[in-house]
């Protein structure tokens, strides 16, 4: 399973891998017994994505497992923060000293059908009509990454997550926040493009 991209920094190891059908992804060796029931009905490609993440973890922290609390992954033993994402043929893992969220999305015009589910009309004024798919995919991905930091408390990507106006030439410092009536947690997102995919990193 060849390393495709390395976006690591001083506080986090962030790796993206691309599926290679010559790679040995042995479910008995890689999958935690605690997750056997969780994946039993997974589509074969989704199962491969899960195993790719475990293969990366074995290389980084061979004595650790990925377990879940209400669908939120955590490391066991819990000596670092983790975020995972996958969209075939890619899978990615982030291990950090601090809370971190990563997300990968394929650019797809179908996203225009659901923009009302994750943005308000007054959020869209800066988006150029001729590049809507790119902008909305970035917004969705940034919000998904923030959601992974505030996983169980703030559930509405439309109501509780905001991405400030940005330009494609400045994708490493996108201002964003998670908020409600009494709370606002400010972040900066970093976005990368490769192979018709958008990859987003939000670090605490």
mmCIF file with all atom_site columns, C-alpha atoms in Angstrom:
data_model
loop_
_atom_site.group_PDB
_atom_site.id
_atom_site.type_symbol
_atom_site.label_atom_id
_atom_site.label_alt_id
_atom_site.label_comp_id
_atom_site.label_asym_id
_atom_site.label_entity_id
_atom_site.label_seq_id
_atom_site.pdbx_PDB_ins_code
_atom_site.Cartn_x
_atom_site.Cartn_y
_atom_site.Cartn_z
_atom_site.occupancy
_atom_site.B_iso_or_equiv
_atom_site.pdbx_formal_charge
_atom_site.auth_seq_id
_atom_site.auth_comp_id
_atom_site.auth_asym_id
_atom_site.auth_atom_id
_atom_site.pdbx_PDB_model_num
ATOM 1   C CA . UNK A 1 1   ? 0.000   0.000   0.000   1.00 0.00 ? 1   UNK A CA 1
ATOM 2   C CA . UNK A 1 2   ? 2.092   2.915   -1.238  1.00 0.00 ? 2   UNK A CA 1
ATOM 3   C CA . UNK A 1 3   ? 2.180   6.171   0.692   1.00 0.00 ? 3   UNK A CA 1
ATOM 4   C CA . UNK A 1 4   ? 0.434   8.716   -1.521  1.00 0.00 ? 4   UNK A CA 1
ATOM 5   C CA . UNK A 1 5   ? 0.768   11.963  0.456   1.00 0.00 ? 5   UNK A CA 1
ATOM 6   C CA . UNK A 1 6   ? 2.307   13.033  3.749   1.00 0.00 ? 6   UNK A CA 1
ATOM 7   C CA . UNK A 1 7   ? 0.810   16.184  5.302   1.00 0.00 ? 7   UNK A CA 1
ATOM 8   C CA . UNK A 1 8   ? 2.426   15.779  8.728   1.00 0.00 ? 8   UNK A CA 1
ATOM 9   C CA . UNK A 1 9   ? 3.423   18.811  10.775  1.00 0.00 ? 9   UNK A CA 1
ATOM 10  C CA . UNK A 1 10  ? 5.018   19.525  14.153  1.00 0.00 ? 10  UNK A CA 1
ATOM 11  C CA . UNK A 1 11  ? 2.048   18.232  16.156  1.00 0.00 ? 11  UNK A CA 1
ATOM 12  C CA . UNK A 1 12  ? 0.448   15.592  13.937  1.00 0.00 ? 12  UNK A CA 1
ATOM 13  C CA . UNK A 1 13  ? 1.229   12.689  11.639  1.00 0.00 ? 13  UNK A CA 1
ATOM 14  C CA . UNK A 1 14  ? -1.159  12.890  8.678   1.00 0.00 ? 14  UNK A CA 1
ATOM 15  C CA . UNK A 1 15  ? -0.865  10.263  5.953   1.00 0.00 ? 15  UNK A CA 1
ATOM 16  C CA . UNK A 1 16  ? -2.866  9.464   2.818   1.00 0.00 ? 16  UNK A CA 1
ATOM 17  C CA . UNK A 1 17  ? -2.545  6.065   1.182   1.00 0.00 ? 17  UNK A CA 1
ATOM 18  C CA . UNK A 1 18  ? -3.854  4.756   -2.119  1.00 0.00 ? 18  UNK A CA 1
ATOM 19  C CA . UNK A 1 19  ? -5.174  1.235   -2.586  1.00 0.00 ? 19  UNK A CA 1
ATOM 20  C CA . UNK A 1 20  ? -2.968  -1.238  -4.418  1.00 0.00 ? 20  UNK A CA 1
ATOM 21  C CA . UNK A 1 21  ? -4.514  -4.613  -5.202  1.00 0.00 ? 21  UNK A CA 1
ATOM 22  C CA . UNK A 1 22  ? -1.169  -6.329  -4.626  1.00 0.00 ? 22  UNK A CA 1
ATOM 23  C CA . UNK A 1 23  ? -1.220  -5.255  -0.981  1.00 0.00 ? 23  UNK A CA 1
ATOM 24  C CA . UNK A 1 24  ? -2.013  -7.890  1.635   1.00 0.00 ? 24  UNK A CA 1
ATOM 25  C CA . UNK A 1 25  ? -4.914  -6.645  3.768   1.00 0.00 ? 25  UNK A CA 1
ATOM 26  C CA . UNK A 1 26  ? -5.622  -9.604  6.004   1.00 0.00 ? 26  UNK A CA 1
ATOM 27  C CA . UNK A 1 27  ? -8.769  -8.934  8.007   1.00 0.00 ? 27  UNK A CA 1
ATOM 28  C CA . UNK A 1 28  ? -7.785  -11.456 10.694  1.00 0.00 ? 28  UNK A CA 1
ATOM 29  C CA . UNK A 1 29  ? -4.489  -9.669  11.277  1.00 0.00 ? 29  UNK A CA 1
ATOM 30  C CA . UNK A 1 30  ? -5.664  -6.069  10.946  1.00 0.00 ? 30  UNK A CA 1
ATOM 31  C CA . UNK A 1 31  ? -9.208  -5.728  12.264  1.00 0.00 ? 31  UNK A CA 1
ATOM 32  C CA . UNK A 1 32  ? -9.783  -5.371  15.980  1.00 0.00 ? 32  UNK A CA 1
ATOM 33  C CA . UNK A 1 33  ? -12.037 -8.180  17.309  1.00 0.00 ? 33  UNK A CA 1
ATOM 34  C CA . UNK A 1 34  ? -14.187 -5.496  18.933  1.00 0.00 ? 34  UNK A CA 1
ATOM 35  C CA . UNK A 1 35  ? -15.110 -4.199  15.445  1.00 0.00 ? 35  UNK A CA 1
ATOM 36  C CA . UNK A 1 36  ? -15.964 -7.513  13.771  1.00 0.00 ? 36  UNK A CA 1
ATOM 37  C CA . UNK A 1 37  ? -19.717 -7.059  14.220  1.00 0.00 ? 37  UNK A CA 1
ATOM 38  C CA . UNK A 1 38  ? -19.528 -3.422  13.059  1.00 0.00 ? 38  UNK A CA 1
ATOM 39  C CA . UNK A 1 39  ? -18.081 -4.290  9.636   1.00 0.00 ? 39  UNK A CA 1
ATOM 40  C CA . UNK A 1 40  ? -19.852 -7.573  8.891   1.00 0.00 ? 40  UNK A CA 1
ATOM 41  C CA . UNK A 1 41  ? -22.249 -6.015  6.344   1.00 0.00 ? 41  UNK A CA 1
ATOM 42  C CA . UNK A 1 42  ? -19.812 -3.514  4.833   1.00 0.00 ? 42  UNK A CA 1
ATOM 43  C CA . UNK A 1 43  ? -19.457 -3.238  1.059   1.00 0.00 ? 43  UNK A CA 1
ATOM 44  C CA . UNK A 1 44  ? -16.141 -4.846  -0.010  1.00 0.00 ? 44  UNK A CA 1
ATOM 45  C CA . UNK A 1 45  ? -14.632 -1.474  -0.939  1.00 0.00 ? 45  UNK A CA 1
ATOM 46  C CA . UNK A 1 46  ? -15.600 0.048   2.399   1.00 0.00 ? 46  UNK A CA 1
ATOM 47  C CA . UNK A 1 47  ? -14.058 -2.896  4.190   1.00 0.00 ? 47  UNK A CA 1
ATOM 48  C CA . UNK A 1 48  ? -10.853 -2.372  2.216   1.00 0.00 ? 48  UNK A CA 1
ATOM 49  C CA . UNK A 1 49  ? -10.841 1.269   3.334   1.00 0.00 ? 49  UNK A CA 1
ATOM 50  C CA . UNK A 1 50  ? -11.176 0.187   6.965   1.00 0.00 ? 50  UNK A CA 1
ATOM 51  C CA . UNK A 1 51  ? -8.317  -2.276  6.582   1.00 0.00 ? 51  UNK A CA 1
ATOM 52  C CA . UNK A 1 52  ? -6.119  0.321   4.864   1.00 0.00 ? 52  UNK A CA 1
ATOM 53  C CA . UNK A 1 53  ? -6.502  2.601   7.885   1.00 0.00 ? 53  UNK A CA 1
ATOM 54  C CA . UNK A 1 54  ? -5.548  -0.283  10.205  1.00 0.00 ? 54  UNK A CA 1
ATOM 55  C CA . UNK A 1 55  ? -2.529  -1.097  8.072   1.00 0.00 ? 55  UNK A CA 1
ATOM 56  C CA . UNK A 1 56  ? -1.341  2.511   8.430   1.00 0.00 ? 56  UNK A CA 1
ATOM 57  C CA . UNK A 1 57  ? -1.925  2.414   12.177  1.00 0.00 ? 57  UNK A CA 1
ATOM 58  C CA . UNK A 1 58  ? 0.168   -0.757  12.478  1.00 0.00 ? 58  UNK A CA 1
ATOM 59  C CA . UNK A 1 59  ? 3.065   1.112   10.906  1.00 0.00 ? 59  UNK A CA 1
ATOM 60  C CA . UNK A 1 60  ? 2.683   4.126   13.175  1.00 0.00 ? 60  UNK A CA 1
ATOM 61  C CA . UNK A 1 61  ? 1.568   2.616   16.492  1.00 0.00 ? 61  UNK A CA 1
ATOM 62  C CA . UNK A 1 62  ? 1.755   -1.182  16.304  1.00 0.00 ? 62  UNK A CA 1
ATOM 63  C CA . UNK A 1 63  ? 0.402   -1.698  19.824  1.00 0.00 ? 63  UNK A CA 1
ATOM 64  C CA . UNK A 1 64  ? -2.674  0.509   19.387  1.00 0.00 ? 64  UNK A CA 1
ATOM 65  C CA . UNK A 1 65  ? -6.241  -0.242  18.333  1.00 0.00 ? 65  UNK A CA 1
ATOM 66  C CA . UNK A 1 66  ? -9.022  1.904   16.886  1.00 0.00 ? 66  UNK A CA 1
ATOM 67  C CA . UNK A 1 67  ? -12.210 1.559   18.909  1.00 0.00 ? 67  UNK A CA 1
ATOM 68  C CA . UNK A 1 68  ? -15.456 3.538   18.793  1.00 0.00 ? 68  UNK A CA 1
ATOM 69  C CA . UNK A 1 69  ? -17.657 5.442   21.193  1.00 0.00 ? 69  UNK A CA 1
ATOM 70  C CA . UNK A 1 70  ? -20.981 6.314   19.537  1.00 0.00 ? 70  UNK A CA 1
ATOM 71  C CA . UNK A 1 71  ? -19.347 6.058   16.083  1.00 0.00 ? 71  UNK A CA 1
ATOM 72  C CA . UNK A 1 72  ? -16.463 8.307   17.159  1.00 0.00 ? 72  UNK A CA 1
ATOM 73  C CA . UNK A 1 73  ? -13.057 6.592   16.762  1.00 0.00 ? 73  UNK A CA 1
ATOM 74  C CA . UNK A 1 74  ? -10.483 6.729   19.518  1.00 0.00 ? 74  UNK A CA 1
ATOM 75  C CA . UNK A 1 75  ? -7.134  5.120   20.128  1.00 0.00 ? 75  UNK A CA 1
ATOM 76  C CA . UNK A 1 76  ? -6.671  2.409   22.702  1.00 0.00 ? 76  UNK A CA 1
ATOM 77  C CA . UNK A 1 77  ? -4.542  2.965   24.711  1.00 0.00 ? 77  UNK A CA 1
ATOM 78  C CA . UNK A 1 78  ? -5.674  6.599   24.512  1.00 0.00 ? 78  UNK A CA 1
ATOM 79  C CA . UNK A 1 79  ? -2.260  8.259   24.301  1.00 0.00 ? 79  UNK A CA 1
ATOM 80  C CA . UNK A 1 80  ? -3.054  10.482  21.297  1.00 0.00 ? 80  UNK A CA 1
ATOM 81  C CA . UNK A 1 81  ? -5.954  11.913  19.310  1.00 0.00 ? 81  UNK A CA 1
ATOM 82  C CA . UNK A 1 82  ? -7.001  10.285  16.048  1.00 0.00 ? 82  UNK A CA 1
ATOM 83  C CA . UNK A 1 83  ? -9.062  11.103  12.985  1.00 0.00 ? 83  UNK A CA 1
ATOM 84  C CA . UNK A 1 84  ? -9.690  8.847   10.009  1.00 0.00 ? 84  UNK A CA 1
ATOM 85  C CA . UNK A 1 85  ? -11.320 9.276   6.614   1.00 0.00 ? 85  UNK A CA 1
ATOM 86  C CA . UNK A 1 86  ? -11.641 7.261   3.438   1.00 0.00 ? 86  UNK A CA 1
ATOM 87  C CA . UNK A 1 87  ? -13.089 7.469   -0.040  1.00 0.00 ? 87  UNK A CA 1
ATOM 88  C CA . UNK A 1 88  ? -11.996 4.636   -2.290  1.00 0.00 ? 88  UNK A CA 1
ATOM 89  C CA . UNK A 1 89  ? -9.258  4.258   -3.463  1.00 0.00 ? 89  UNK A CA 1
ATOM 90  C CA . UNK A 1 90  ? -7.918  6.554   -0.718  1.00 0.00 ? 90  UNK A CA 1
ATOM 91  C CA . UNK A 1 91  ? -7.736  6.245   3.038   1.00 0.00 ? 91  UNK A CA 1
ATOM 92  C CA . UNK A 1 92  ? -6.139  8.635   5.505   1.00 0.00 ? 92  UNK A CA 1
ATOM 93  C CA . UNK A 1 93  ? -5.190  8.733   9.161   1.00 0.00 ? 93  UNK A CA 1
ATOM 94  C CA . UNK A 1 94  ? -4.181  11.571  11.475  1.00 0.00 ? 94  UNK A CA 1
ATOM 95  C CA . UNK A 1 95  ? -2.585  11.033  14.882  1.00 0.00 ? 95  UNK A CA 1
ATOM 96  C CA . UNK A 1 96  ? -1.998  14.151  16.924  1.00 0.00 ? 96  UNK A CA 1
ATOM 97  C CA . UNK A 1 97  ? -1.197  15.565  20.347  1.00 0.00 ? 97  UNK A CA 1
ATOM 98  C CA . UNK A 1 98  ? -4.321  17.723  19.962  1.00 0.00 ? 98  UNK A CA 1
ATOM 99  C CA . UNK A 1 99  ? -7.863  17.232  18.673  1.00 0.00 ? 99  UNK A CA 1
ATOM 100 C CA . UNK A 1 100 ? -7.831  16.913  14.888  1.00 0.00 ? 100 UNK A CA 1
ATOM 101 C CA . UNK A 1 101 ? -10.337 16.312  12.106  1.00 0.00 ? 101 UNK A CA 1
ATOM 102 C CA . UNK A 1 102 ? -9.588  15.180  8.554   1.00 0.00 ? 102 UNK A CA 1
ATOM 103 C CA . UNK A 1 103 ? -11.907 14.515  5.638   1.00 0.00 ? 103 UNK A CA 1
ATOM 104 C CA . UNK A 1 104 ? -11.602 13.427  2.020   1.00 0.00 ? 104 UNK A CA 1
ATOM 105 C CA . UNK A 1 105 ? -14.301 14.077  -0.582  1.00 0.00 ? 105 UNK A CA 1
ATOM 106 C CA . UNK A 1 106 ? -14.479 13.439  -4.319  1.00 0.00 ? 106 UNK A CA 1
ATOM 107 C CA . UNK A 1 107 ? -15.560 16.419  -6.398  1.00 0.00 ? 107 UNK A CA 1
ATOM 108 C CA . UNK A 1 108 ? -19.016 15.549  -7.690  1.00 0.00 ? 108 UNK A CA 1
ATOM 109 C CA . UNK A 1 109 ? -21.726 17.798  -9.208  1.00 0.00 ? 109 UNK A CA 1
ATOM 110 C CA . UNK A 1 110 ? -24.322 15.908  -7.142  1.00 0.00 ? 110 UNK A CA 1
ATOM 111 C CA . UNK A 1 111 ? -23.303 18.038  -4.165  1.00 0.00 ? 111 UNK A CA 1
ATOM 112 C CA . UNK A 1 112 ? -25.325 20.905  -5.663  1.00 0.00 ? 112 UNK A CA 1
ATOM 113 C CA . UNK A 1 113 ? -28.508 18.921  -4.897  1.00 0.00 ? 113 UNK A CA 1
ATOM 114 C CA . UNK A 1 114 ? -27.892 19.054  -1.140  1.00 0.00 ? 114 UNK A CA 1
ATOM 115 C CA . UNK A 1 115 ? -26.406 22.493  -0.468  1.00 0.00 ? 115 UNK A CA 1
ATOM 116 C CA . UNK A 1 116 ? -29.505 23.472  1.526   1.00 0.00 ? 116 UNK A CA 1
ATOM 117 C CA . UNK A 1 117 ? -28.660 20.710  3.999   1.00 0.00 ? 117 UNK A CA 1
ATOM 118 C CA . UNK A 1 118 ? -25.311 22.180  5.036   1.00 0.00 ? 118 UNK A CA 1
ATOM 119 C CA . UNK A 1 119 ? -25.357 25.909  4.125   1.00 0.00 ? 119 UNK A CA 1
ATOM 120 C CA . UNK A 1 120 ? -27.676 28.876  4.514   1.00 0.00 ? 120 UNK A CA 1
ATOM 121 C CA . UNK A 1 121 ? -28.393 31.092  1.519   1.00 0.00 ? 121 UNK A CA 1
ATOM 122 C CA . UNK A 1 122 ? -26.597 34.044  3.143   1.00 0.00 ? 122 UNK A CA 1
ATOM 123 C CA . UNK A 1 123 ? -23.383 31.948  3.356   1.00 0.00 ? 123 UNK A CA 1
ATOM 124 C CA . UNK A 1 124 ? -23.124 31.542  -0.420  1.00 0.00 ? 124 UNK A CA 1
ATOM 125 C CA . UNK A 1 125 ? -22.593 35.053  -1.744  1.00 0.00 ? 125 UNK A CA 1
ATOM 126 C CA . UNK A 1 126 ? -18.846 34.676  -2.309  1.00 0.00 ? 126 UNK A CA 1
ATOM 127 C CA . UNK A 1 127 ? -19.124 31.463  -4.358  1.00 0.00 ? 127 UNK A CA 1
ATOM 128 C CA . UNK A 1 128 ? -18.552 31.955  -8.125  1.00 0.00 ? 128 UNK A CA 1
ATOM 129 C CA . UNK A 1 129 ? -21.291 30.431  -10.253 1.00 0.00 ? 129 UNK A CA 1
ATOM 130 C CA . UNK A 1 130 ? -18.811 28.771  -12.631 1.00 0.00 ? 130 UNK A CA 1
ATOM 131 C CA . UNK A 1 131 ? -16.999 26.902  -9.843  1.00 0.00 ? 131 UNK A CA 1
ATOM 132 C CA . UNK A 1 132 ? -19.742 25.943  -7.424  1.00 0.00 ? 132 UNK A CA 1
ATOM 133 C CA . UNK A 1 133 ? -18.869 22.255  -7.173  1.00 0.00 ? 133 UNK A CA 1
ATOM 134 C CA . UNK A 1 134 ? -15.336 23.002  -6.002  1.00 0.00 ? 134 UNK A CA 1
ATOM 135 C CA . UNK A 1 135 ? -16.409 25.559  -3.413  1.00 0.00 ? 135 UNK A CA 1
ATOM 136 C CA . UNK A 1 136 ? -19.288 23.554  -1.981  1.00 0.00 ? 136 UNK A CA 1
ATOM 137 C CA . UNK A 1 137 ? -17.153 20.417  -1.756  1.00 0.00 ? 137 UNK A CA 1
ATOM 138 C CA . UNK A 1 138 ? -14.561 22.366  0.217   1.00 0.00 ? 138 UNK A CA 1
ATOM 139 C CA . UNK A 1 139 ? -17.220 23.780  2.545   1.00 0.00 ? 139 UNK A CA 1
ATOM 140 C CA . UNK A 1 140 ? -18.725 20.349  3.123   1.00 0.00 ? 140 UNK A CA 1
ATOM 141 C CA . UNK A 1 141 ? -15.299 18.837  3.776   1.00 0.00 ? 141 UNK A CA 1
ATOM 142 C CA . UNK A 1 142 ? -14.229 21.595  6.187   1.00 0.00 ? 142 UNK A CA 1
ATOM 143 C CA . UNK A 1 143 ? -17.463 21.207  8.137   1.00 0.00 ? 143 UNK A CA 1
ATOM 144 C CA . UNK A 1 144 ? -17.048 17.426  8.246   1.00 0.00 ? 144 UNK A CA 1
ATOM 145 C CA . UNK A 1 145 ? -13.524 17.886  9.611   1.00 0.00 ? 145 UNK A CA 1
ATOM 146 C CA . UNK A 1 146 ? -14.755 20.253  12.333  1.00 0.00 ? 146 UNK A CA 1
ATOM 147 C CA . UNK A 1 147 ? -17.550 17.822  13.176  1.00 0.00 ? 147 UNK A CA 1
ATOM 148 C CA . UNK A 1 148 ? -14.934 15.194  13.963  1.00 0.00 ? 148 UNK A CA 1
ATOM 149 C CA . UNK A 1 149 ? -13.483 17.491  16.622  1.00 0.00 ? 149 UNK A CA 1
ATOM 150 C CA . UNK A 1 150 ? -16.899 18.264  18.164  1.00 0.00 ? 150 UNK A CA 1
ATOM 151 C CA . UNK A 1 151 ? -18.370 14.891  17.301  1.00 0.00 ? 151 UNK A CA 1
ATOM 152 C CA . UNK A 1 152 ? -21.109 14.285  19.814  1.00 0.00 ? 152 UNK A CA 1
ATOM 153 C CA . UNK A 1 153 ? -22.136 17.790  20.874  1.00 0.00 ? 153 UNK A CA 1
ATOM 154 C CA . UNK A 1 154 ? -22.860 19.738  17.676  1.00 0.00 ? 154 UNK A CA 1
ATOM 155 C CA . UNK A 1 155 ? -24.669 17.666  15.085  1.00 0.00 ? 155 UNK A CA 1
ATOM 156 C CA . UNK A 1 156 ? -25.975 20.109  12.435  1.00 0.00 ? 156 UNK A CA 1
ATOM 157 C CA . UNK A 1 157 ? -23.496 21.042  9.702   1.00 0.00 ? 157 UNK A CA 1
ATOM 158 C CA . UNK A 1 158 ? -25.895 23.810  8.709   1.00 0.00 ? 158 UNK A CA 1
ATOM 159 C CA . UNK A 1 159 ? -26.772 25.237  12.107  1.00 0.00 ? 159 UNK A CA 1
ATOM 160 C CA . UNK A 1 160 ? -23.560 24.798  14.127  1.00 0.00 ? 160 UNK A CA 1
ATOM 161 C CA . UNK A 1 161 ? -20.749 25.063  11.573  1.00 0.00 ? 161 UNK A CA 1
ATOM 162 C CA . UNK A 1 162 ? -19.568 28.063  9.569   1.00 0.00 ? 162 UNK A CA 1
ATOM 163 C CA . UNK A 1 163 ? -16.917 28.456  6.877   1.00 0.00 ? 163 UNK A CA 1
ATOM 164 C CA . UNK A 1 164 ? -15.856 32.040  6.251   1.00 0.00 ? 164 UNK A CA 1
ATOM 165 C CA . UNK A 1 165 ? -15.497 33.319  2.640   1.00 0.00 ? 165 UNK A CA 1
ATOM 166 C CA . UNK A 1 166 ? -12.283 32.142  0.988   1.00 0.00 ? 166 UNK A CA 1
ATOM 167 C CA . UNK A 1 167 ? -10.465 32.029  -2.350  1.00 0.00 ? 167 UNK A CA 1
ATOM 168 C CA . UNK A 1 168 ? -8.946  28.997  -4.060  1.00 0.00 ? 168 UNK A CA 1
ATOM 169 C CA . UNK A 1 169 ? -5.521  30.636  -4.042  1.00 0.00 ? 169 UNK A CA 1
ATOM 170 C CA . UNK A 1 170 ? -5.583  30.735  -0.229  1.00 0.00 ? 170 UNK A CA 1
ATOM 171 C CA . UNK A 1 171 ? -6.554  27.222  0.831   1.00 0.00 ? 171 UNK A CA 1
ATOM 172 C CA . UNK A 1 172 ? -4.207  26.774  3.783   1.00 0.00 ? 172 UNK A CA 1
ATOM 173 C CA . UNK A 1 173 ? -5.810  29.347  6.075   1.00 0.00 ? 173 UNK A CA 1
ATOM 174 C CA . UNK A 1 174 ? -9.582  29.023  5.696   1.00 0.00 ? 174 UNK A CA 1
ATOM 175 C CA . UNK A 1 175 ? -11.295 30.510  8.741   1.00 0.00 ? 175 UNK A CA 1
ATOM 176 C CA . UNK A 1 176 ? -14.115 28.440  10.187  1.00 0.00 ? 176 UNK A CA 1
ATOM 177 C CA . UNK A 1 177 ? -15.915 27.850  13.451  1.00 0.00 ? 177 UNK A CA 1
ATOM 178 C CA . UNK A 1 178 ? -18.222 25.627  15.477  1.00 0.00 ? 178 UNK A CA 1
ATOM 179 C CA . UNK A 1 179 ? -20.800 27.614  17.425  1.00 0.00 ? 179 UNK A CA 1
ATOM 180 C CA . UNK A 1 180 ? -24.156 27.926  19.140  1.00 0.00 ? 180 UNK A CA 1
ATOM 181 C CA . UNK A 1 181 ? -25.889 30.727  21.055  1.00 0.00 ? 181 UNK A CA 1
ATOM 182 C CA . UNK A 1 182 ? -23.344 30.683  23.905  1.00 0.00 ? 182 UNK A CA 1
ATOM 183 C CA . UNK A 1 183 ? -20.219 29.200  22.313  1.00 0.00 ? 183 UNK A CA 1
ATOM 184 C CA . UNK A 1 184 ? -17.826 29.772  19.419  1.00 0.00 ? 184 UNK A CA 1
ATOM 185 C CA . UNK A 1 185 ? -14.718 27.688  18.716  1.00 0.00 ? 185 UNK A CA 1
ATOM 186 C CA . UNK A 1 186 ? -12.541 29.214  15.998  1.00 0.00 ? 186 UNK A CA 1
ATOM 187 C CA . UNK A 1 187 ? -10.357 27.148  13.651  1.00 0.00 ? 187 UNK A CA 1
ATOM 188 C CA . UNK A 1 188 ? -8.262  27.436  10.510  1.00 0.00 ? 188 UNK A CA 1
ATOM 189 C CA . UNK A 1 189 ? -8.632  24.718  7.898   1.00 0.00 ? 189 UNK A CA 1
ATOM 190 C CA . UNK A 1 190 ? -6.026  23.540  5.415   1.00 0.00 ? 190 UNK A CA 1
ATOM 191 C CA . UNK A 1 191 ? -7.251  22.125  2.095   1.00 0.00 ? 191 UNK A CA 1
ATOM 192 C CA . UNK A 1 192 ? -5.330  20.100  -0.492  1.00 0.00 ? 192 UNK A CA 1
ATOM 193 C CA . UNK A 1 193 ? -6.378  18.779  -3.912  1.00 0.00 ? 193 UNK A CA 1
ATOM 194 C CA . UNK A 1 194 ? -5.311  15.552  -5.618  1.00 0.00 ? 194 UNK A CA 1
ATOM 195 C CA . UNK A 1 195 ? -6.849  13.174  -8.189  1.00 0.00 ? 195 UNK A CA 1
ATOM 196 C CA . UNK A 1 196 ? -10.244 14.937  -8.242  1.00 0.00 ? 196 UNK A CA 1
ATOM 197 C CA . UNK A 1 197 ? -10.413 14.765  -4.452  1.00 0.00 ? 197 UNK A CA 1
ATOM 198 C CA . UNK A 1 198 ? -10.478 17.406  -1.758  1.00 0.00 ? 198 UNK A CA 1
ATOM 199 C CA . UNK A 1 199 ? -8.580  16.670  1.469   1.00 0.00 ? 199 UNK A CA 1
ATOM 200 C CA . UNK A 1 200 ? -9.168  18.829  4.531   1.00 0.00 ? 200 UNK A CA 1
ATOM 201 C CA . UNK A 1 201 ? -7.294  19.159  7.818   1.00 0.00 ? 201 UNK A CA 1
ATOM 202 C CA . UNK A 1 202 ? -8.603  21.050  10.854  1.00 0.00 ? 202 UNK A CA 1
ATOM 203 C CA . UNK A 1 203 ? -6.362  21.059  13.930  1.00 0.00 ? 203 UNK A CA 1
ATOM 204 C CA . UNK A 1 204 ? -7.159  22.340  17.390  1.00 0.00 ? 204 UNK A CA 1
#
